[in-house]
PDB file of C-alpha atoms in Angstrom:
ATOM      1  CA  PRO X 236      -8.045 -18.377 -21.531  1.00 51.00           C
ATOM      2  CA  GLU X 237      -5.441 -21.172 -20.480  1.00 55.00           C
ATOM      3  CA  ALA X 238      -2.414 -19.017 -19.497  1.00 53.00           C
ATOM      4  CA  GLU X 239      -3.945 -18.464 -16.025  1.00 56.00           C
ATOM      5  CA  PRO X 240      -1.871 -17.367 -13.350  1.00 58.00           C
ATOM      6  CA  LEU X 241      -0.490 -20.460 -10.419  1.00 61.00           C
ATOM      7  CA  PRO X 242      -2.633 -21.331  -8.173  1.00 63.00           C
ATOM      8  CA  PRO X 243      -0.908 -20.818  -4.452  1.00 65.00           C
ATOM      9  CA  PRO X 244       0.970 -24.230  -3.369  1.00 68.00           C
ATOM     10  CA  VAL X 245      -1.304 -25.971  -1.377  1.00 73.00           C
ATOM     11  CA  GLN X 246      -0.002 -28.471   1.818  1.00 81.00           C
ATOM     12  CA  LEU X 247      -0.938 -31.378   2.097  1.00 77.00           C
ATOM     13  CA  GLY X 248       1.006 -32.791   4.734  1.00 87.00           C
ATOM     14  CA  GLU X 249       2.033 -36.657   5.286  1.00 90.00           C
ATOM     15  CA  VAL X 250       0.785 -38.507   2.288  1.00 90.00           C
ATOM     16  CA  SER X 251       1.091 -41.829   1.406  1.00 91.00           C
ATOM     17  CA  GLU X 252       2.951 -42.788  -2.391  1.00 92.00           C
ATOM     18  CA  GLU X 253      -0.437 -43.508  -3.436  1.00 92.00           C
ATOM     19  CA  GLU X 254      -1.819 -40.524  -2.898  1.00 93.00           C
ATOM     20  CA  LEU X 255       1.436 -38.469  -4.688  1.00 94.00           C
ATOM     21  CA  ARG X 256       1.147 -40.847  -7.287  1.00 95.00           C
ATOM     22  CA  GLN X 257      -2.498 -38.958  -8.142  1.00 95.00           C
ATOM     23  CA  TYR X 258      -0.369 -35.896  -8.644  1.00 95.00           C
ATOM     24  CA  ASP X 259       1.583 -36.095 -11.329  1.00 96.00           C
ATOM     25  CA  GLY X 260       0.234 -34.568 -14.047  1.00 94.00           C
ATOM     26  CA  SER X 261      -2.743 -36.044 -15.731  1.00 93.00           C
ATOM     27  CA  ASP X 262      -5.514 -33.864 -13.830  1.00 92.00           C
ATOM     28  CA  PRO X 263      -4.967 -30.482 -14.760  1.00 90.00           C
ATOM     29  CA  LYS X 264      -6.515 -29.541 -11.986  1.00 90.00           C
ATOM     30  CA  LYS X 265      -4.164 -30.919  -9.468  1.00 92.00           C
ATOM     31  CA  PRO X 266      -0.905 -29.739  -9.099  1.00 93.00           C
ATOM     32  CA  LEU X 267       1.940 -31.686 -10.197  1.00 95.00           C
ATOM     33  CA  LEU X 268       3.939 -32.744  -7.105  1.00 96.00           C
ATOM     34  CA  MET X 269       7.760 -34.726  -7.053  1.00 96.00           C
ATOM     35  CA  ALA X 270       9.260 -35.840  -3.972  1.00 97.00           C
ATOM     36  CA  ILE X 271      13.366 -35.896  -2.542  1.00 97.00           C
ATOM     37  CA  LYS X 272      14.360 -38.126  -0.365  1.00 96.00           C
ATOM     38  CA  GLY X 273      10.316 -38.260   0.678  1.00 95.00           C
ATOM     39  CA  GLN X 274      10.039 -34.651   0.646  1.00 96.00           C
ATOM     40  CA  ILE X 275       7.203 -33.588  -1.815  1.00 96.00           C
ATOM     41  CA  TYR X 276       7.838 -30.402  -3.962  1.00 96.00           C
ATOM     42  CA  ASP X 277       4.774 -28.523  -5.843  1.00 95.00           C
ATOM     43  CA  VAL X 278       6.658 -28.612  -9.343  1.00 96.00           C
ATOM     44  CA  THR X 279       3.423 -26.337 -11.281  1.00 94.00           C
ATOM     45  CA  GLN X 280       4.962 -24.187 -12.791  1.00 94.00           C
ATOM     46  CA  SER X 281       7.722 -26.259 -14.408  1.00 95.00           C
ATOM     47  CA  ARG X 282       4.890 -28.661 -15.946  1.00 93.00           C
ATOM     48  CA  MET X 283       6.381 -28.241 -19.484  1.00 94.00           C
ATOM     49  CA  PHE X 284       9.783 -30.801 -18.029  1.00 94.00           C
ATOM     50  CA  TYR X 285       7.682 -32.603 -15.402  1.00 95.00           C
ATOM     51  CA  GLY X 286       3.723 -32.361 -16.710  1.00 95.00           C
ATOM     52  CA  PRO X 287       2.763 -35.210 -19.610  1.00 94.00           C
ATOM     53  CA  GLY X 288       4.839 -35.269 -22.606  1.00 95.00           C
ATOM     54  CA  GLY X 289       7.346 -33.539 -20.442  1.00 95.00           C
ATOM     55  CA  PRO X 290      10.733 -34.365 -21.073  1.00 95.00           C
ATOM     56  CA  TYR X 291      11.066 -35.548 -16.452  1.00 94.00           C
ATOM     57  CA  ALA X 292       7.256 -36.304 -16.777  1.00 96.00           C
ATOM     58  CA  LEU X 293       7.987 -40.207 -15.192  1.00 96.00           C
ATOM     59  CA  PHE X 294       9.378 -38.591 -12.319  1.00 96.00           C
ATOM     60  CA  ALA X 295       5.985 -36.252 -11.759  1.00 97.00           C
ATOM     61  CA  GLY X 296       4.048 -38.568  -8.467  1.00 96.00           C
ATOM     62  CA  LYS X 297       6.759 -40.186  -7.348  1.00 96.00           C
ATOM     63  CA  ASP X 298       9.017 -39.547  -5.391  1.00 97.00           C
ATOM     64  CA  ALA X 299      12.204 -39.928  -7.533  1.00 96.00           C
ATOM     65  CA  SER X 300      15.161 -40.153  -5.640  1.00 97.00           C
ATOM     66  CA  ARG X 301      16.498 -42.609  -6.910  1.00 97.00           C
ATOM     67  CA  ALA X 302      16.171 -42.204 -10.697  1.00 97.00           C
ATOM     68  CA  LEU X 303      17.812 -38.255  -9.588  1.00 97.00           C
ATOM     69  CA  ALA X 304      20.795 -39.506  -8.239  1.00 97.00           C
ATOM     70  CA  LYS X 305      21.783 -41.607 -10.640  1.00 96.00           C
ATOM     71  CA  MET X 306      20.088 -40.099 -13.449  1.00 95.00           C
ATOM     72  CA  SER X 307      18.016 -42.971 -14.379  1.00 95.00           C
ATOM     73  CA  PHE X 308      14.812 -42.699 -16.620  1.00 95.00           C
ATOM     74  CA  GLU X 309      14.966 -46.228 -15.617  1.00 95.00           C
ATOM     75  CA  PRO X 310      11.239 -47.532 -14.266  1.00 93.00           C
ATOM     76  CA  GLN X 311      13.202 -49.929 -11.546  1.00 94.00           C
ATOM     77  CA  ASP X 312      14.227 -46.421  -9.611  1.00 96.00           C
ATOM     78  CA  LEU X 313      11.514 -44.134  -9.822  1.00 95.00           C
ATOM     79  CA  THR X 314      11.986 -45.059  -6.310  1.00 94.00           C
ATOM     80  CA  GLY X 315      12.700 -43.315  -3.207  1.00 94.00           C
ATOM     81  CA  ASP X 316      14.830 -46.523  -2.388  1.00 94.00           C
ATOM     82  CA  ILE X 317      18.701 -44.161  -1.803  1.00 94.00           C
ATOM     83  CA  SER X 318      20.623 -47.317   0.105  1.00 94.00           C
ATOM     84  CA  GLY X 319      22.812 -49.168  -1.556  1.00 95.00           C
ATOM     85  CA  LEU X 320      24.000 -45.679  -3.472  1.00 95.00           C
ATOM     86  CA  GLY X 321      28.039 -45.227  -4.177  1.00 96.00           C
ATOM     87  CA  PRO X 322      29.091 -41.418  -2.704  1.00 96.00           C
ATOM     88  CA  PHE X 323      29.027 -39.102  -7.005  1.00 97.00           C
ATOM     89  CA  GLU X 324      25.530 -40.192  -7.024  1.00 97.00           C
ATOM     90  CA  LEU X 325      24.577 -39.433  -3.004  1.00 97.00           C
ATOM     91  CA  ASP X 326      26.349 -35.807  -3.983  1.00 97.00           C
ATOM     92  CA  ALA X 327      24.015 -35.623  -7.055  1.00 97.00           C
ATOM     93  CA  LEU X 328      20.883 -36.325  -4.950  1.00 97.00           C
ATOM     94  CA  GLN X 329      22.105 -33.267  -2.773  1.00 97.00           C
ATOM     95  CA  ASP X 330      22.576 -31.049  -5.319  1.00 97.00           C
ATOM     96  CA  TRP X 331      19.190 -31.513  -6.381  1.00 97.00           C
ATOM     97  CA  GLU X 332      17.414 -31.755  -3.480  1.00 97.00           C
ATOM     98  CA  TYR X 333      19.101 -27.833  -2.957  1.00 97.00           C
ATOM     99  CA  LYS X 334      17.970 -27.032  -6.541  1.00 96.00           C
ATOM    100  CA  PHE X 335      15.077 -28.055  -5.440  1.00 97.00           C
ATOM    101  CA  MET X 336      14.867 -26.315  -1.813  1.00 96.00           C
ATOM    102  CA  GLY X 337      15.808 -23.403  -3.906  1.00 96.00           C
ATOM    103  CA  LYS X 338      13.349 -23.246  -6.547  1.00 96.00           C
ATOM    104  CA  TYR X 339      10.264 -25.017  -5.501  1.00 95.00           C
ATOM    105  CA  VAL X 340       8.014 -24.978  -2.104  1.00 94.00           C
ATOM    106  CA  LYS X 341       7.587 -27.737  -0.350  1.00 95.00           C
ATOM    107  CA  VAL X 342       4.536 -29.354   0.288  1.00 95.00           C
ATOM    108  CA  GLY X 343       4.370 -31.854   2.611  1.00 94.00           C
ATOM    109  CA  THR X 344       6.181 -35.548   3.345  1.00 95.00           C
ATOM    110  CA  VAL X 345       5.546 -38.529   1.846  1.00 94.00           C
ATOM    111  CA  LYS X 346       4.669 -41.640   5.001  1.00 90.00           C
ATOM    112  CA  LYS X 347       6.402 -43.628   5.937  1.00 78.00           C
ATOM    113  CA  THR X 348       5.248 -47.697   5.538  1.00 67.00           C
ATOM    114  CA  VAL X 349       6.249 -49.374   8.208  1.00 58.00           C
ATOM    115  CA  PRO X 350       4.357 -51.869   9.567  1.00 55.00           C
ATOM    116  CA  VAL X 351       0.923 -51.316  11.306  1.00 54.00           C
ATOM    117  CA  GLU X 352       1.484 -51.051  15.871  1.00 57.00           C
ATOM    118  CA  ASP X 353      -1.558 -52.445  16.495  1.00 55.00           C
ATOM    119  CA  GLY X 354      -3.914 -52.006  13.951  1.00 53.00           C
ATOM    120  CA  ALA X 355      -3.199 -48.324  14.207  1.00 49.00           C
ATOM    121  CA  PRO X 356      -5.414 -46.929  11.680  1.00 49.00           C
ATOM    122  CA  SER X 357      -2.401 -44.108  10.672  1.00 49.00           C
ATOM    123  CA  THR X 358      -2.785 -45.652   7.629  1.00 47.00           C
ATOM    124  CA  SER X 359      -5.145 -47.405   5.014  1.00 43.00           C
ATOM    125  CA  PRO X 360      -4.935 -50.984   5.798  1.00 41.00           C
ATOM    126  CA  GLU X 361      -4.212 -51.529   2.570  1.00 42.00           C
ATOM    127  CA  THR X 362      -2.029 -48.861   1.025  1.00 42.00           C
ATOM    128  CA  THR X 363       0.370 -50.759   3.614  1.00 41.00           C
ATOM    129  CA  GLU X 364      -0.451 -54.143   2.917  1.00 41.00           C
ATOM    130  CA  THR X 365       0.750 -53.535  -0.769  1.00 42.00           C
ATOM    131  CA  THR X 366       3.997 -51.939  -0.163  1.00 41.00           C
ATOM    132  CA  ALA X 367       4.780 -53.997   2.409  1.00 41.00           C
ATOM    133  CA  ALA X 368       4.098 -57.094  -0.241  1.00 41.00           C
ATOM    134  CA  ALA X 369       5.734 -54.842  -3.147  1.00 43.00           C
ATOM    135  CA  GLU X 370       9.012 -54.337  -1.424  1.00 42.00           C
ATOM    136  CA  PRO X 371       8.904 -56.340   1.821  1.00 40.00           C
ATOM    137  CA  GLU X 372      12.629 -55.480   3.448  1.00 43.00           C
ATOM    138  CA  LYS X 373      13.336 -51.725   1.625  1.00 41.00           C
ATOM    139  CA  ALA X 374      10.533 -50.153   3.100  1.00 41.00           C
ATOM    140  CA  PRO X 375      12.014 -49.340   6.653  1.00 40.00           C
ATOM    141  CA  ALA X 376      14.910 -49.289   5.377  1.00 41.00           C
ATOM    142  CA  THR X 377      15.371 -47.052   2.798  1.00 41.00           C
ATOM    143  CA  GLU X 378      13.238 -44.360   4.794  1.00 40.00           C
ATOM    144  CA  GLU X 379      15.309 -44.930   8.502  1.00 38.00           C
ATOM    145  CA  LYS X 380      18.464 -45.593   6.756  1.00 37.00           C
ATOM    146  CA  PRO X 381      19.697 -42.515   4.180  1.00 40.00           C
ATOM    147  CA  ARG X 382      18.743 -40.035   6.262  1.00 39.00           C
ATOM    148  CA  GLU X 383      21.454 -40.117   8.325  1.00 43.00           C
ATOM    149  CA  VAL X 384      23.571 -42.702   5.581  1.00 41.00           C
ATOM    150  CA  SER X 385      23.200 -39.728   3.039  1.00 48.00           C
ATOM    151  CA  SER X 386      25.323 -37.570   5.630  1.00 51.00           C
ATOM    152  CA  GLU X 387      27.479 -39.345   6.665  1.00 54.00           C
ATOM    153  CA  GLU X 388      28.925 -40.039   3.042  1.00 52.00           C
ATOM    154  CA  VAL X 389      28.592 -36.841   2.346  1.00 51.00           C
ATOM    155  CA  LYS X 390      30.491 -35.512   4.641  1.00 54.00           C
ATOM    156  CA  GLU X 391      33.132 -38.326   4.629  1.00 62.00           C
ATOM    157  CA  LYS X 392      33.757 -37.565   1.062  1.00 54.00           C
ATOM    158  CA  GLU X 393      34.213 -33.887   2.162  1.00 60.00           C
ATOM    159  CA  ASP X 394      36.776 -34.778   4.904  1.00 65.00           C
ATOM    160  CA  ALA X 395      38.164 -37.170   1.882  1.00 58.00           C
ATOM    161  CA  VAL X 396      38.546 -34.386  -0.704  1.00 51.00           C
ATOM    162  CA  ALA X 397      39.762 -31.989   2.604  1.00 54.00           C
ATOM    163  CA  ALA X 398      42.354 -34.558   3.322  1.00 59.00           C
ATOM    164  CA  ALA X 399      43.230 -34.717  -0.262  1.00 51.00           C
ATOM    165  CA  ALA X 400      43.461 -30.420  -0.654  1.00 50.00           C
ATOM    166  CA  PRO X 401      47.471 -30.720   0.719  1.00 50.00           C
ATOM    167  CA  ASP X 402      48.178 -32.562  -2.838  1.00 46.00           C
ATOM    168  CA  GLU X 403      46.509 -29.639  -4.338  1.00 44.00           C
ATOM    169  CA  GLY X 404      48.711 -27.455  -2.852  1.00 43.00           C
ATOM    170  CA  ALA X 405      51.777 -29.071  -4.368  1.00 44.00           C
ATOM    171  CA  LYS X 406      50.767 -29.188  -7.509  1.00 43.00           C
ATOM    172  CA  GLU X 407      51.134 -25.518  -7.781  1.00 44.00           C
ATOM    173  CA  SER X 408      55.080 -25.150  -7.434  1.00 41.00           C
TER     174      SER X 408
END
């Protein structure tokens, strides 16, 4: 009876970090979700890894970008904030992202927590205030800069590797 087939992935659209936490595996009737760089993936098929009691259970229901980039299980790294990461950490994160894109279905995105303008009801005031109070300066920078910075830094690293390539060719002779 427990080996029921997995239900098809549910498309969530854009959800807040608070809403994403509901998909941490504590409710067996809900899918198991995890985000990387703001993109939410259904990892239900890997419940033994990301579900309760699994080695990566603490990543479920969260954007674990920083933790994956740093290969960290520290609570302070369980965030989508990738600012300040070095090129090797960003490369590691990119590898994880490719792995997830190839293996799991993307089911939504994490809503950016930016201050609400003119009291627009796009997010609940509670969620916005709570997130803004917890990380007053990080929230906006987290969502806008890293995506551009990470691709630029990856490009710079690729260029540096390409520039170093002739040296390796000289070693062969």
